[in-house]
mmCIF file of C-alpha atoms and ligand atoms in Angstrom:
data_model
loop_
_atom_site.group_PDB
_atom_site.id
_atom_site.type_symbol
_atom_site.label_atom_id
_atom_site.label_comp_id
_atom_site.label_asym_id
_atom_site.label_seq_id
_atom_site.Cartn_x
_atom_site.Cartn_y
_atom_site.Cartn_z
ATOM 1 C CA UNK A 281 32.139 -26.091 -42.966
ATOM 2 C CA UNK A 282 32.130 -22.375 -41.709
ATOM 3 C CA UNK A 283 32.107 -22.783 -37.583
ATOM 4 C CA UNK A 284 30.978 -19.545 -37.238
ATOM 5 C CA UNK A 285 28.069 -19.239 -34.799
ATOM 6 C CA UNK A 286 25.365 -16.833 -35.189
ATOM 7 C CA UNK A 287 22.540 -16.104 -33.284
ATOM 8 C CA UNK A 288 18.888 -15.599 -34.790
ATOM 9 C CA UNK A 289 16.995 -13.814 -31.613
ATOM 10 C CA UNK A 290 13.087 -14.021 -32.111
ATOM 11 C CA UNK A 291 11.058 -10.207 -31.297
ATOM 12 C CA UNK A 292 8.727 -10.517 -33.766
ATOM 13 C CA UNK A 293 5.710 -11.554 -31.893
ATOM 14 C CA UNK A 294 2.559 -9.834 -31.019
ATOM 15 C CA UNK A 295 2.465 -10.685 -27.276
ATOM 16 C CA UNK A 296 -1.154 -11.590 -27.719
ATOM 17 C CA UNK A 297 -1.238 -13.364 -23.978
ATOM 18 C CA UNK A 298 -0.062 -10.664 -22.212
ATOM 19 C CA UNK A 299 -3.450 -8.403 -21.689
ATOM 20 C CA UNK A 300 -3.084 -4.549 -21.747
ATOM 21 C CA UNK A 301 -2.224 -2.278 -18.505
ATOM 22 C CA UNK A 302 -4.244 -0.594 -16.450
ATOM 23 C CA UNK A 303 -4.606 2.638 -18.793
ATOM 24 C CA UNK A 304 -6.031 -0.220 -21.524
ATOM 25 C CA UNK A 305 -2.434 -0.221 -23.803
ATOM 26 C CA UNK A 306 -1.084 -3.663 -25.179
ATOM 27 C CA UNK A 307 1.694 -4.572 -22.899
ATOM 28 C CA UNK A 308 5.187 -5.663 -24.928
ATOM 29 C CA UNK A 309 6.546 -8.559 -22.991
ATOM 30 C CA UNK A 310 9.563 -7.831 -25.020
ATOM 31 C CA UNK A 311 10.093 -4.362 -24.408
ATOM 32 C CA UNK A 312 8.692 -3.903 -20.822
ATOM 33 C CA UNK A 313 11.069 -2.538 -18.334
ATOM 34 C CA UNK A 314 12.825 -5.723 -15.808
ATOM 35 C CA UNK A 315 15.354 -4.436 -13.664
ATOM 36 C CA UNK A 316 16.861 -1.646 -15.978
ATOM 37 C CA UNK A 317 16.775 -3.821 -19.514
ATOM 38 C CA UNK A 318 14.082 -4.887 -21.372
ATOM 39 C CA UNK A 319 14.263 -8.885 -22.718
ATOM 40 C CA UNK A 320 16.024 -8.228 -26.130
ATOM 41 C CA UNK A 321 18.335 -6.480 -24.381
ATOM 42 C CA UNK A 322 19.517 -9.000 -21.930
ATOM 43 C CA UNK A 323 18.961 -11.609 -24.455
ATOM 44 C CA UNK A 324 21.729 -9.691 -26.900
ATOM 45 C CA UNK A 325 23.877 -8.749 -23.915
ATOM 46 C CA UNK A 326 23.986 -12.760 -23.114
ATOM 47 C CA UNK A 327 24.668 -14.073 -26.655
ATOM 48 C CA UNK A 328 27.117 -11.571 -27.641
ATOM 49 C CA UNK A 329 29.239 -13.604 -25.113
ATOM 50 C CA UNK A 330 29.048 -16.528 -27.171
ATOM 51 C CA UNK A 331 29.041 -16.318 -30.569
ATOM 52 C CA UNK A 332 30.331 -14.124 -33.457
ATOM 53 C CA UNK A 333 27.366 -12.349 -34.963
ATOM 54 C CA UNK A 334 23.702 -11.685 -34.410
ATOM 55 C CA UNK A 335 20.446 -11.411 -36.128
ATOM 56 C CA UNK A 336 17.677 -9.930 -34.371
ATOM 57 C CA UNK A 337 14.067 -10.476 -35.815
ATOM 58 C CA UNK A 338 12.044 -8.144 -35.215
ATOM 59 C CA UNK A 339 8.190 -6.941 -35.436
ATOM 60 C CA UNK A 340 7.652 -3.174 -36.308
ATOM 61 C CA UNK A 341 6.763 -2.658 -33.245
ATOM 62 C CA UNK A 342 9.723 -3.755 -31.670
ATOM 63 C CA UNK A 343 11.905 -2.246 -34.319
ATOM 64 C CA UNK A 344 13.323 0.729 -32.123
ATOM 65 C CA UNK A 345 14.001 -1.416 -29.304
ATOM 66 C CA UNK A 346 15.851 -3.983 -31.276
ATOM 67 C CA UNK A 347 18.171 -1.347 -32.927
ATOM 68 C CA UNK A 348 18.638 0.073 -29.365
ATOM 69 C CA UNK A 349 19.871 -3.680 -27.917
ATOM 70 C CA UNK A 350 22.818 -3.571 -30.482
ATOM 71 C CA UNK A 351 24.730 -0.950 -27.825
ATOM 72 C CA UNK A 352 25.277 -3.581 -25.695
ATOM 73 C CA UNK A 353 26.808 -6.403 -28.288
ATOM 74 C CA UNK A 354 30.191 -6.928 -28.505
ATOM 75 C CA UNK A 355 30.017 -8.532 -31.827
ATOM 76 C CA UNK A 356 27.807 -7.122 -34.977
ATOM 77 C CA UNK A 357 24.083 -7.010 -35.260
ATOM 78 C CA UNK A 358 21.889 -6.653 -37.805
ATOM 79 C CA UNK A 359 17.936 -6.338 -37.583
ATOM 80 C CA UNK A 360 15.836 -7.846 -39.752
ATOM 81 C CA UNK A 361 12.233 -7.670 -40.443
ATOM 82 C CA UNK A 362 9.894 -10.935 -38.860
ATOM 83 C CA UNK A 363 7.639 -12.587 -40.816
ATOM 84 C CA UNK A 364 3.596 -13.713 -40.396
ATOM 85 C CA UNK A 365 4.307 -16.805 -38.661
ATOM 86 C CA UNK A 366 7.283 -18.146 -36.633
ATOM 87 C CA UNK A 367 9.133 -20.103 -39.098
ATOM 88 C CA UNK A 368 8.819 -17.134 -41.505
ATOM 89 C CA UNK A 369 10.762 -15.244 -39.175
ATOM 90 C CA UNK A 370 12.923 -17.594 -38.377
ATOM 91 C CA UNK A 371 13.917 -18.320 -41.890
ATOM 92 C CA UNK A 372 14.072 -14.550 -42.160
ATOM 93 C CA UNK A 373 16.766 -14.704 -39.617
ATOM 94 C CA UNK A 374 18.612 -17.438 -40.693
ATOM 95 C CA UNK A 375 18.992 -16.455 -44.156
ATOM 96 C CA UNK A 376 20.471 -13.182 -43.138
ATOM 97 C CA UNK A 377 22.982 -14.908 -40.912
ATOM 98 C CA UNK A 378 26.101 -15.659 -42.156
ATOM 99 C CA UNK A 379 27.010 -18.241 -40.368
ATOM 100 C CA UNK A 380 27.490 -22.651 -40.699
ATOM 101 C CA UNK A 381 26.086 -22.764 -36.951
ATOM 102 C CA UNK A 382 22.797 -20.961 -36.324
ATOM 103 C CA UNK A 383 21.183 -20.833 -32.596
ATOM 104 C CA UNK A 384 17.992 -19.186 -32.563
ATOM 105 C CA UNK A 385 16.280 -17.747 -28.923
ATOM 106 C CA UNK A 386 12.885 -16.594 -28.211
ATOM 107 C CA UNK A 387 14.121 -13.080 -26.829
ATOM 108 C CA UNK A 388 11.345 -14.002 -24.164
ATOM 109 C CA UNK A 389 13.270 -16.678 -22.372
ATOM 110 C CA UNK A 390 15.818 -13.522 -21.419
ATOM 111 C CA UNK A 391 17.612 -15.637 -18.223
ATOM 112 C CA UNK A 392 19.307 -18.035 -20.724
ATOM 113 C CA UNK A 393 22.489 -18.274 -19.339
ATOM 114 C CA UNK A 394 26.076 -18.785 -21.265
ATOM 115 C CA UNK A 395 26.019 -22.289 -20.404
ATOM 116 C CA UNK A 396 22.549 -23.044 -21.956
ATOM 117 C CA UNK A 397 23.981 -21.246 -25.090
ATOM 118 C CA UNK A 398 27.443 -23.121 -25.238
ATOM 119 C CA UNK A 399 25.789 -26.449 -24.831
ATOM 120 C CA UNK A 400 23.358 -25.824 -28.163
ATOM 121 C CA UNK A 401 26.058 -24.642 -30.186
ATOM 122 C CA UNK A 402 29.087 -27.507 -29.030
ATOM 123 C CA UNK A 403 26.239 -29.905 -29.702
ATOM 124 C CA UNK A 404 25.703 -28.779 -33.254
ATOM 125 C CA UNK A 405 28.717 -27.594 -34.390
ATOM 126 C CA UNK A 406 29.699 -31.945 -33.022
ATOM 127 C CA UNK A 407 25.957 -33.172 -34.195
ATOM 128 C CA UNK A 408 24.499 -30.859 -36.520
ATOM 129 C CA UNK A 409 21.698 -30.258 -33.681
ATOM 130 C CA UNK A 410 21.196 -29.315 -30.328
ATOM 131 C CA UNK A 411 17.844 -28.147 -28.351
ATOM 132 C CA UNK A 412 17.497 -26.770 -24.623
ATOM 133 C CA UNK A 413 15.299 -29.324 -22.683
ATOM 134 C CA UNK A 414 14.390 -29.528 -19.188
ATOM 135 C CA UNK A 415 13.004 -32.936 -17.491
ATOM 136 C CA UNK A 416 9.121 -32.226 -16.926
ATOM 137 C CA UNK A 417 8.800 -32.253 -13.086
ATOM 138 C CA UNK A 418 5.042 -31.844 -12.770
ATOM 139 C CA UNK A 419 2.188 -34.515 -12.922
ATOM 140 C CA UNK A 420 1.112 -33.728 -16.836
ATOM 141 C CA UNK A 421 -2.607 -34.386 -17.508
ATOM 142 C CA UNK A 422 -4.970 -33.586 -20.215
ATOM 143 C CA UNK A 423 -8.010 -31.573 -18.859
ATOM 144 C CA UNK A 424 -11.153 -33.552 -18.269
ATOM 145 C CA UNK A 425 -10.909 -35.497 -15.695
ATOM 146 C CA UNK A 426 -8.502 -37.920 -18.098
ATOM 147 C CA UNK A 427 -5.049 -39.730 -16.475
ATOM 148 C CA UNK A 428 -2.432 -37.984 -15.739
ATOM 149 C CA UNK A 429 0.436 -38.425 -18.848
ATOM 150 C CA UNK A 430 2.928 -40.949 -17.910
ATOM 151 C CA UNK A 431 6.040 -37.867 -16.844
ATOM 152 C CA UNK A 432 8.727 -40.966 -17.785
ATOM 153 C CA UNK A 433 11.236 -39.293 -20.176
ATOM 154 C CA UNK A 434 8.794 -36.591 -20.898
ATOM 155 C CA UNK A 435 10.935 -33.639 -22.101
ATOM 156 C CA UNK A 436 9.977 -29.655 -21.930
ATOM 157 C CA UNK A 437 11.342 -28.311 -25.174
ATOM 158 C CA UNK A 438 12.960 -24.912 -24.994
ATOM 159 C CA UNK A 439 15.064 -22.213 -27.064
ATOM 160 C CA UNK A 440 18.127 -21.902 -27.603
ATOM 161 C CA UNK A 441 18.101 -24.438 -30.313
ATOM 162 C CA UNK A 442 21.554 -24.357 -32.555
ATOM 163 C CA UNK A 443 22.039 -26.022 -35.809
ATOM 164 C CA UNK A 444 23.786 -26.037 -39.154
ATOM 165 C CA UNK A 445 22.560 -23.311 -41.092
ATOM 166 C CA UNK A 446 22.752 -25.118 -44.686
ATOM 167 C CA UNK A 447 20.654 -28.648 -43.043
ATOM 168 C CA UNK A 448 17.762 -26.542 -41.459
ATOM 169 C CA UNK A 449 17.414 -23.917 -43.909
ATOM 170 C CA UNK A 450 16.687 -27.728 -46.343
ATOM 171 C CA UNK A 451 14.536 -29.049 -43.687
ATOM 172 C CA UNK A 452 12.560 -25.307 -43.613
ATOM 173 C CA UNK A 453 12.444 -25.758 -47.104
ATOM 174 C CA UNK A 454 10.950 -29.693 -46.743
ATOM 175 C CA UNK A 455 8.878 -29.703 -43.557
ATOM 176 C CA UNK A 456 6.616 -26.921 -43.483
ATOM 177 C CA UNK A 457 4.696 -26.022 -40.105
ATOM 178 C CA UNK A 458 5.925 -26.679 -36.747
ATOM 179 C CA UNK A 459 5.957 -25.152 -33.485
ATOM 180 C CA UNK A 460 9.896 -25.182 -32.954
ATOM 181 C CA UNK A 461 12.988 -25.954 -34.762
ATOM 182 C CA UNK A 462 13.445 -29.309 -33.473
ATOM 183 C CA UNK A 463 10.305 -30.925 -35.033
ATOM 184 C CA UNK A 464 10.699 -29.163 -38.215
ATOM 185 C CA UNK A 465 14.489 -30.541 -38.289
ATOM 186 C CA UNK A 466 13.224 -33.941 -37.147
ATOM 187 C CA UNK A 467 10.895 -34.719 -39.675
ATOM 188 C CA UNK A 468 13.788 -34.510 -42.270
ATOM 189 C CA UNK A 469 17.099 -35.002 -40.307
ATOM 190 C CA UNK A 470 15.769 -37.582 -37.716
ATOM 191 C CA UNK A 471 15.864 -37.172 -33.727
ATOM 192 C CA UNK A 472 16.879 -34.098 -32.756
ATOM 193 C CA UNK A 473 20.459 -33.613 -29.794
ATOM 194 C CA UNK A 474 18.663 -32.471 -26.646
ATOM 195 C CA UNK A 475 21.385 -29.978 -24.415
ATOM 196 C CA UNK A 476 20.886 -28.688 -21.267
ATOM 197 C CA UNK A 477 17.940 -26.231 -20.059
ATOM 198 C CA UNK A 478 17.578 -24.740 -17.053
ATOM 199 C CA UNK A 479 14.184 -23.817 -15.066
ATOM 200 C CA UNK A 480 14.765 -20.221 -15.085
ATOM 201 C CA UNK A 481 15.105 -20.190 -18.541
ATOM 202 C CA UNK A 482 11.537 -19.434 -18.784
ATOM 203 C CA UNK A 483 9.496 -17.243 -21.025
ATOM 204 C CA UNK A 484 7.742 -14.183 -19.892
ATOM 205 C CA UNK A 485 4.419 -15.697 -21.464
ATOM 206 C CA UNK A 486 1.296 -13.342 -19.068
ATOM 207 C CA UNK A 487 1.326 -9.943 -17.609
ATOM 208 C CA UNK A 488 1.340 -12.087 -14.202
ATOM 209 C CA UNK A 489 4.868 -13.227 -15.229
ATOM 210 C CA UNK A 490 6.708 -9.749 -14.973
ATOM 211 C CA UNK A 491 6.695 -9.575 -10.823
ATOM 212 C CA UNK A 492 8.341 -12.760 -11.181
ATOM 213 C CA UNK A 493 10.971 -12.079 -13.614
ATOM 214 C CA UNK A 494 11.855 -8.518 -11.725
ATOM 215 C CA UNK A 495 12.182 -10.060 -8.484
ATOM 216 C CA UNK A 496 14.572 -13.230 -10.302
ATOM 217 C CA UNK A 497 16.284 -10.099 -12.318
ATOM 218 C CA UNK A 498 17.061 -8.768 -8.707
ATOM 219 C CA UNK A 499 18.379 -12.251 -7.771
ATOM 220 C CA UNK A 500 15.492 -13.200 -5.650
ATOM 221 C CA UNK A 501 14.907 -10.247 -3.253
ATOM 222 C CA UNK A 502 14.990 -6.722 -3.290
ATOM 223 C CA UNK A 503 18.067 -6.653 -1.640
ATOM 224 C CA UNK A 504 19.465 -3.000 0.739
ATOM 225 C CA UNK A 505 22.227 -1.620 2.576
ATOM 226 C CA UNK A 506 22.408 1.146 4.853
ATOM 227 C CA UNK A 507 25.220 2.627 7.573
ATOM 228 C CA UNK A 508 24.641 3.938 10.667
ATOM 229 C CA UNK A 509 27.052 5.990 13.254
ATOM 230 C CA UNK A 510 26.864 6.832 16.898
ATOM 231 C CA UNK A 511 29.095 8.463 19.560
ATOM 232 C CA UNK A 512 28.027 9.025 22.817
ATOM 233 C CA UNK A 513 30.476 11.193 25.632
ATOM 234 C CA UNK A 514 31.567 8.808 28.671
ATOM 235 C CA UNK A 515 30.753 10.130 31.640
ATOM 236 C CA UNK A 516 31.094 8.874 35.603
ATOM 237 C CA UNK A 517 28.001 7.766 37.409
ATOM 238 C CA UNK A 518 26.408 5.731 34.421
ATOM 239 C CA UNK A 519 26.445 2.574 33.326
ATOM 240 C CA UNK A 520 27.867 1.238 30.258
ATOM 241 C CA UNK A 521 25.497 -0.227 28.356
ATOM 242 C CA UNK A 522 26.743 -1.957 24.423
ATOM 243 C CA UNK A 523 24.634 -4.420 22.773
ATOM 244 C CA UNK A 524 21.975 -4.451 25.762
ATOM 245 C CA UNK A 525 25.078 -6.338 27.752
ATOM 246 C CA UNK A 526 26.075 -4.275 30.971
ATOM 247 C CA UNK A 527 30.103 -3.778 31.095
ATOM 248 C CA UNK A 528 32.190 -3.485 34.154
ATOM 249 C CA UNK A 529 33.277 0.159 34.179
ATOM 250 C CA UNK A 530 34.457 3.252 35.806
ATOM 251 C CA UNK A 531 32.263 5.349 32.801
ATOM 252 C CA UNK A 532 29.347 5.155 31.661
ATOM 253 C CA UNK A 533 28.064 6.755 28.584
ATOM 254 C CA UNK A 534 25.647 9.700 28.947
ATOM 255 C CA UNK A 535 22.275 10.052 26.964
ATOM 256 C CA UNK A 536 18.481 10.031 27.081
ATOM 257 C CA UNK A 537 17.830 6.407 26.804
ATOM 258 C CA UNK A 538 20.037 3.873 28.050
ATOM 259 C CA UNK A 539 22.855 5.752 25.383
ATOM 260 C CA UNK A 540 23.430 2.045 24.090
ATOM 261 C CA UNK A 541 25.705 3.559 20.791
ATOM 262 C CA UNK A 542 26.032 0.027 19.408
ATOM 263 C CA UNK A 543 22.673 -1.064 19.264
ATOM 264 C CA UNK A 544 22.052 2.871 18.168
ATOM 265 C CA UNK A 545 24.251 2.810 15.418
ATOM 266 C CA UNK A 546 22.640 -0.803 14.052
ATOM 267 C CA UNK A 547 19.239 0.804 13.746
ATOM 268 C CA UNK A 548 20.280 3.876 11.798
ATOM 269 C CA UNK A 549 21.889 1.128 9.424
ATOM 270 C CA UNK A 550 18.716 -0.614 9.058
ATOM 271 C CA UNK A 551 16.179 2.180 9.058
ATOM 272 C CA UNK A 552 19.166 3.739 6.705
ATOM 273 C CA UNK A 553 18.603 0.320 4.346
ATOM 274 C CA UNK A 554 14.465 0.998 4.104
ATOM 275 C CA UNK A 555 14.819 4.729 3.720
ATOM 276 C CA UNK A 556 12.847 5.110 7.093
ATOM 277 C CA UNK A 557 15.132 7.950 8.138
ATOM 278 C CA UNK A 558 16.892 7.532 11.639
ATOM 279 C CA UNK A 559 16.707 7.093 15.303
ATOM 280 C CA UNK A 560 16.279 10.560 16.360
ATOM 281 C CA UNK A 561 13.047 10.457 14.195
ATOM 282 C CA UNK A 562 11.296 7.550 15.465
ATOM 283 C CA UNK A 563 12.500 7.765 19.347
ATOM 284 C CA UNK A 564 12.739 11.193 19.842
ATOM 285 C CA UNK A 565 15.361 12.115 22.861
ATOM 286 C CA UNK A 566 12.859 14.784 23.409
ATOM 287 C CA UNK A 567 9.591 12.032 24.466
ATOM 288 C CA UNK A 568 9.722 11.064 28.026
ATOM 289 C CA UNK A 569 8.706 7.377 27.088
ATOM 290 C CA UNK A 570 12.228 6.399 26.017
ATOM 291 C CA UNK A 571 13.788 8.348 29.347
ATOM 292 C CA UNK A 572 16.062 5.301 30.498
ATOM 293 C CA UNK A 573 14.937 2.671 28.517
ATOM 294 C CA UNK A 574 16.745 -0.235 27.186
ATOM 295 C CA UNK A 575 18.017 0.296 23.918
ATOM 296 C CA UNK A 576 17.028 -3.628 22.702
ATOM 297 C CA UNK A 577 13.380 -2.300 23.179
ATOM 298 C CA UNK A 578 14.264 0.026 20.621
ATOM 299 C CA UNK A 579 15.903 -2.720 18.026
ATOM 300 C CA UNK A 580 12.766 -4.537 18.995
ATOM 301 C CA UNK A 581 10.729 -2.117 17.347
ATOM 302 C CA UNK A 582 12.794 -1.236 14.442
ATOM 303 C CA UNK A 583 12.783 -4.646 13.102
ATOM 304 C CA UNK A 584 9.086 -4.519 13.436
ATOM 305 C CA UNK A 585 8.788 -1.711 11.267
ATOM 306 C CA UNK A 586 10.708 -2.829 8.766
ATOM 307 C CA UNK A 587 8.474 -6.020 8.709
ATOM 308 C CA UNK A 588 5.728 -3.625 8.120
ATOM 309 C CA UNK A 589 7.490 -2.519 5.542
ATOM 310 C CA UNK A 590 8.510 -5.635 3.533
ATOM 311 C CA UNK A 591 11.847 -6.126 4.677
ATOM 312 C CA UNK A 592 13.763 -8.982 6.772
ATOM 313 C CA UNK A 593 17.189 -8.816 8.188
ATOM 314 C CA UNK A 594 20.131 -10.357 5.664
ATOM 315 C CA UNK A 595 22.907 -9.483 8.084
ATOM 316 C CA UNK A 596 24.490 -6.105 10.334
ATOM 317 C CA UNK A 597 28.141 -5.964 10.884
ATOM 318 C CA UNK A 598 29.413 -3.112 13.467
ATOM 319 C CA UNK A 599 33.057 -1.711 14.456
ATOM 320 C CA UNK A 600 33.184 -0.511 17.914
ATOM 321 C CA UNK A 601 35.715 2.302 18.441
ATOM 322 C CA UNK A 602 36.885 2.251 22.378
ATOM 323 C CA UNK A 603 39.892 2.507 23.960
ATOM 324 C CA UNK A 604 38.541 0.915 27.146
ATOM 325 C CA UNK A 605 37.461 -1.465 28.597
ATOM 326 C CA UNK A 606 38.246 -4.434 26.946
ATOM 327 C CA UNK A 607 35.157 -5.731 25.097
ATOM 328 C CA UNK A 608 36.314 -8.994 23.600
ATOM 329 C CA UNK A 609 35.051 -11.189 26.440
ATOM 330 C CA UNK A 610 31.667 -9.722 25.715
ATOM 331 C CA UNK A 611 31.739 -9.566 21.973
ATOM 332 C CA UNK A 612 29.576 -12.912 21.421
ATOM 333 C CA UNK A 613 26.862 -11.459 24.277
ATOM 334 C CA UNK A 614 26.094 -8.872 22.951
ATOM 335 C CA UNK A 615 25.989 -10.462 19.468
ATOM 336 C CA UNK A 616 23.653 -13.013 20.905
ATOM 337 C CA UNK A 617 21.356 -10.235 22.367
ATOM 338 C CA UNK A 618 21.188 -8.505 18.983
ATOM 339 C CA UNK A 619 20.357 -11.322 16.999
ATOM 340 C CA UNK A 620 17.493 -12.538 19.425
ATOM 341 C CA UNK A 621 15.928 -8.827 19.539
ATOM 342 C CA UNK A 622 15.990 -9.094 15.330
ATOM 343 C CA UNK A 623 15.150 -12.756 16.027
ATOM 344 C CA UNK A 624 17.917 -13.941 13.439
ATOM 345 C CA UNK A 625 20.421 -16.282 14.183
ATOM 346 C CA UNK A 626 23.722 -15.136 15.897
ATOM 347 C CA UNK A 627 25.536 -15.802 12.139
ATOM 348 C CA UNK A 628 23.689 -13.105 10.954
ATOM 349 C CA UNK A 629 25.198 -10.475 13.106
ATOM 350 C CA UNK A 630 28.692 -9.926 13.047
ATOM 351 C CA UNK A 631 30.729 -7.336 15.710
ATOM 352 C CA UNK A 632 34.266 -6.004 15.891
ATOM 353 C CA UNK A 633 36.058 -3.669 18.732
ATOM 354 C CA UNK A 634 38.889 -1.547 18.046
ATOM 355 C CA UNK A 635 41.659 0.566 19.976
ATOM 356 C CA UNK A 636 42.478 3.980 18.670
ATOM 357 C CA UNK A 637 45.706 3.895 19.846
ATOM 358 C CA UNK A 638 44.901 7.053 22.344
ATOM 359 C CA UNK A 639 44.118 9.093 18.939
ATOM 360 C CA UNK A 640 40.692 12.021 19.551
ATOM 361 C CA UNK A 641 38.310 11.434 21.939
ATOM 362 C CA UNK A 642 37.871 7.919 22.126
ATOM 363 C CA UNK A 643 41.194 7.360 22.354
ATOM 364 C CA UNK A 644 41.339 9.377 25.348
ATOM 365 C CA UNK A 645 38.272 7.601 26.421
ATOM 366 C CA UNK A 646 36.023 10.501 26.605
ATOM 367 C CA UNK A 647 33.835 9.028 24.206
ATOM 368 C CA UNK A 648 32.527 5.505 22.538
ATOM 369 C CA UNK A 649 31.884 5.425 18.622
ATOM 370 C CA UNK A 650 30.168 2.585 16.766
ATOM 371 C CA UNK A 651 29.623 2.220 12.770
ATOM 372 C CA UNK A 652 27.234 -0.083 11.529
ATOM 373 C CA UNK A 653 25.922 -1.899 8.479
ATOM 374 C CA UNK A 654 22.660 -3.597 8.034
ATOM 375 C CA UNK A 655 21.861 -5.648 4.711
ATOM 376 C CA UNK A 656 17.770 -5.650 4.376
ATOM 377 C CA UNK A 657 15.942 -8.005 1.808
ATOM 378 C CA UNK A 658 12.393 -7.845 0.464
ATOM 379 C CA UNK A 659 10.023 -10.447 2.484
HETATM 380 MG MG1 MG B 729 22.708 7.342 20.238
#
């Protein structure tokens, strides 16, 4: 038998559950925008890892978008036209493949992974079958008020779904209406080899569904980074302040608040992150109110606002440039103080100090210089 493995991916539906938009036009699951590729896309992006040629069935509608998805295989692709029902197309699909192993996908379910896919087509190319399934994990009832379906060995049937091409295109030809592959292969070729599924394997079915696959597209959160520098001149008569932790020294360093360059530099990061602009725009050095204060009152507020704005603290990391004094023994205080001001745990926040080997101004100690880096995630 020829162990070539071609894919037959489904885009010939109508989306008829997915409503129309706010301007009143049908919404195309298929062709709607997730993270910077629509679902054919990352459907023929995924199986062009695995096997050697591709079919892609597609509704007029979907034509375009289809013959735009073959960019991004790395083996051939050819488009062909669906059918009126599903088993049209897929018989559509799997006549024009060329292939003794076919493993047909409803371009919907576009999270399949590589694993999903290898598992179908091992399975057939060992059994002649093999169908993504996941365990049903949910109480299953009838509506009603009936009992709830016995779960036990209950099986939720998914694509992809691999098989040899010259047995189902028989069984096609023998069984006649089904709602997948498996039954119509089952009621000629007997129980069908059940692979590996996976939960996020799911298909965009309702316009409700798209938030949901954007924010798994984005792997979970809306995830940001941003920098942040300060310097600040040291100066006698002040006191040095770093990470809201007071440091034995003969310098202090000079500014309008408590010139805290650490804790400065970490907000510019994450205000950097949210594209809230910086410091100098939300405590202006020019407003009496933040004459003197304590810099943490400041961090305080930042990670308040970014709250407001639908963001949480992943991490910060900062470099302290000084050539004195000798921070280490304060290192985990002032790590401590910054994670209980963004009220994360002291993991989250990392700090480093650094001698410029009496190189420019802070090597001369005239001046302190912190760089920072906050990661921000969606709430
Ligand atoms: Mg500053």
């Amino acid at each position: 038998m020829d162990m070539k493995t071609c894919a037959v991916l489904l885009a010939a539906g109508g989306s008829s559950r997915m409503g129309t938009d706010s301007e009143g036009r049908h919404i195309n699951k298929l062709t709607i925008d997730i993270e910077g590729m629509n679902a054919i896309e990352r459907c023929v992006r995924t199986f062009s890892r695995c096997v050697d040629g591709i079919v892609i069935v597609s509704s007029e509608a979907n034509e375009e978008a289809a013959l735009l998805a073959e960019r991004l295989s790395e083996v051939p692709v050819k488009t062909v036209r669906g059918g009126e029902r599903r088993q049209d197309s897929v018989l559509n699909g799997v006549r024009a493949a060329n292939c003794g192993i076919v493993v047909i996908h409803d371009c919907a379910r576009c999270f399949v992974t590589e694993r999903i896919i290898m598992e179908a087509v091992e399975s057939a190319a060992a059994y002649g079958s093999g169908a993504a399934a996941i365990k049903v994990r949910d109480t299953v009832r009838y509506g009603g008020g009936a009992a709830p379906v016995d779960r036990n060995g209950l099986m939720q049937m998914q694509t992809p779904q691999a098989f040899d091409r010259e047995k189902l295109i028989a069984a096609y030809t023998e069984a006649g209406d089904a709602t997948d592959d498996a039954a119509i292969w089952e009621r000629v070729f007997g129980p069908v080899r059940l692979t590996g599924g996976s939960i996020s394997n799911q298909k965009i079915t309702e316009r409700d569904d798209i938030p949901e696959f954007i924010r798994f597209a984005r792997g979970g959160h809306d995830m940001r980074f941003g920098i942040g520098e300060d310097t600040h001149r040291l100066v006698p008569g002040r006191k040095l302040i770093l990470g809201g932790v007071e440091i034995p020294f003969r310098l202090g360093l000079l500014g309008h608040s408590d010139a805290d360059a650490l804790i400065h530099a970490v907000i510019d990061a994450m205000l950097g992150a949210a594209a809230l602009g910086d410091i100098g725009r939300h405590f202006p050095d020019t407003d009496p109110k933040y004459k003197g204060i304590s810099s943490v009152i400041l961090l305080k507020k930042a990670a308040s606002m970014l709250r407001e704005n639908g963001y949480e603290i992943g991490n910060t990391d900062a470099v302290i440039t000084a050539q004195e004094p000798k921070l280490a023994p304060y290192i985990d205080e002032m790590r401590k103080t910054i994670a209980d001001a963004l009220g994360v745990g002291i993991e989250r926040v990392g700090l480093k100090a650094t001698t410029p080997e009496h190189l420019g101004p802070e090597g001369n100690s005239e001046s302190i210089t912190v760089r920072a880096i906050a990661c921000i995630r969606s709430i």
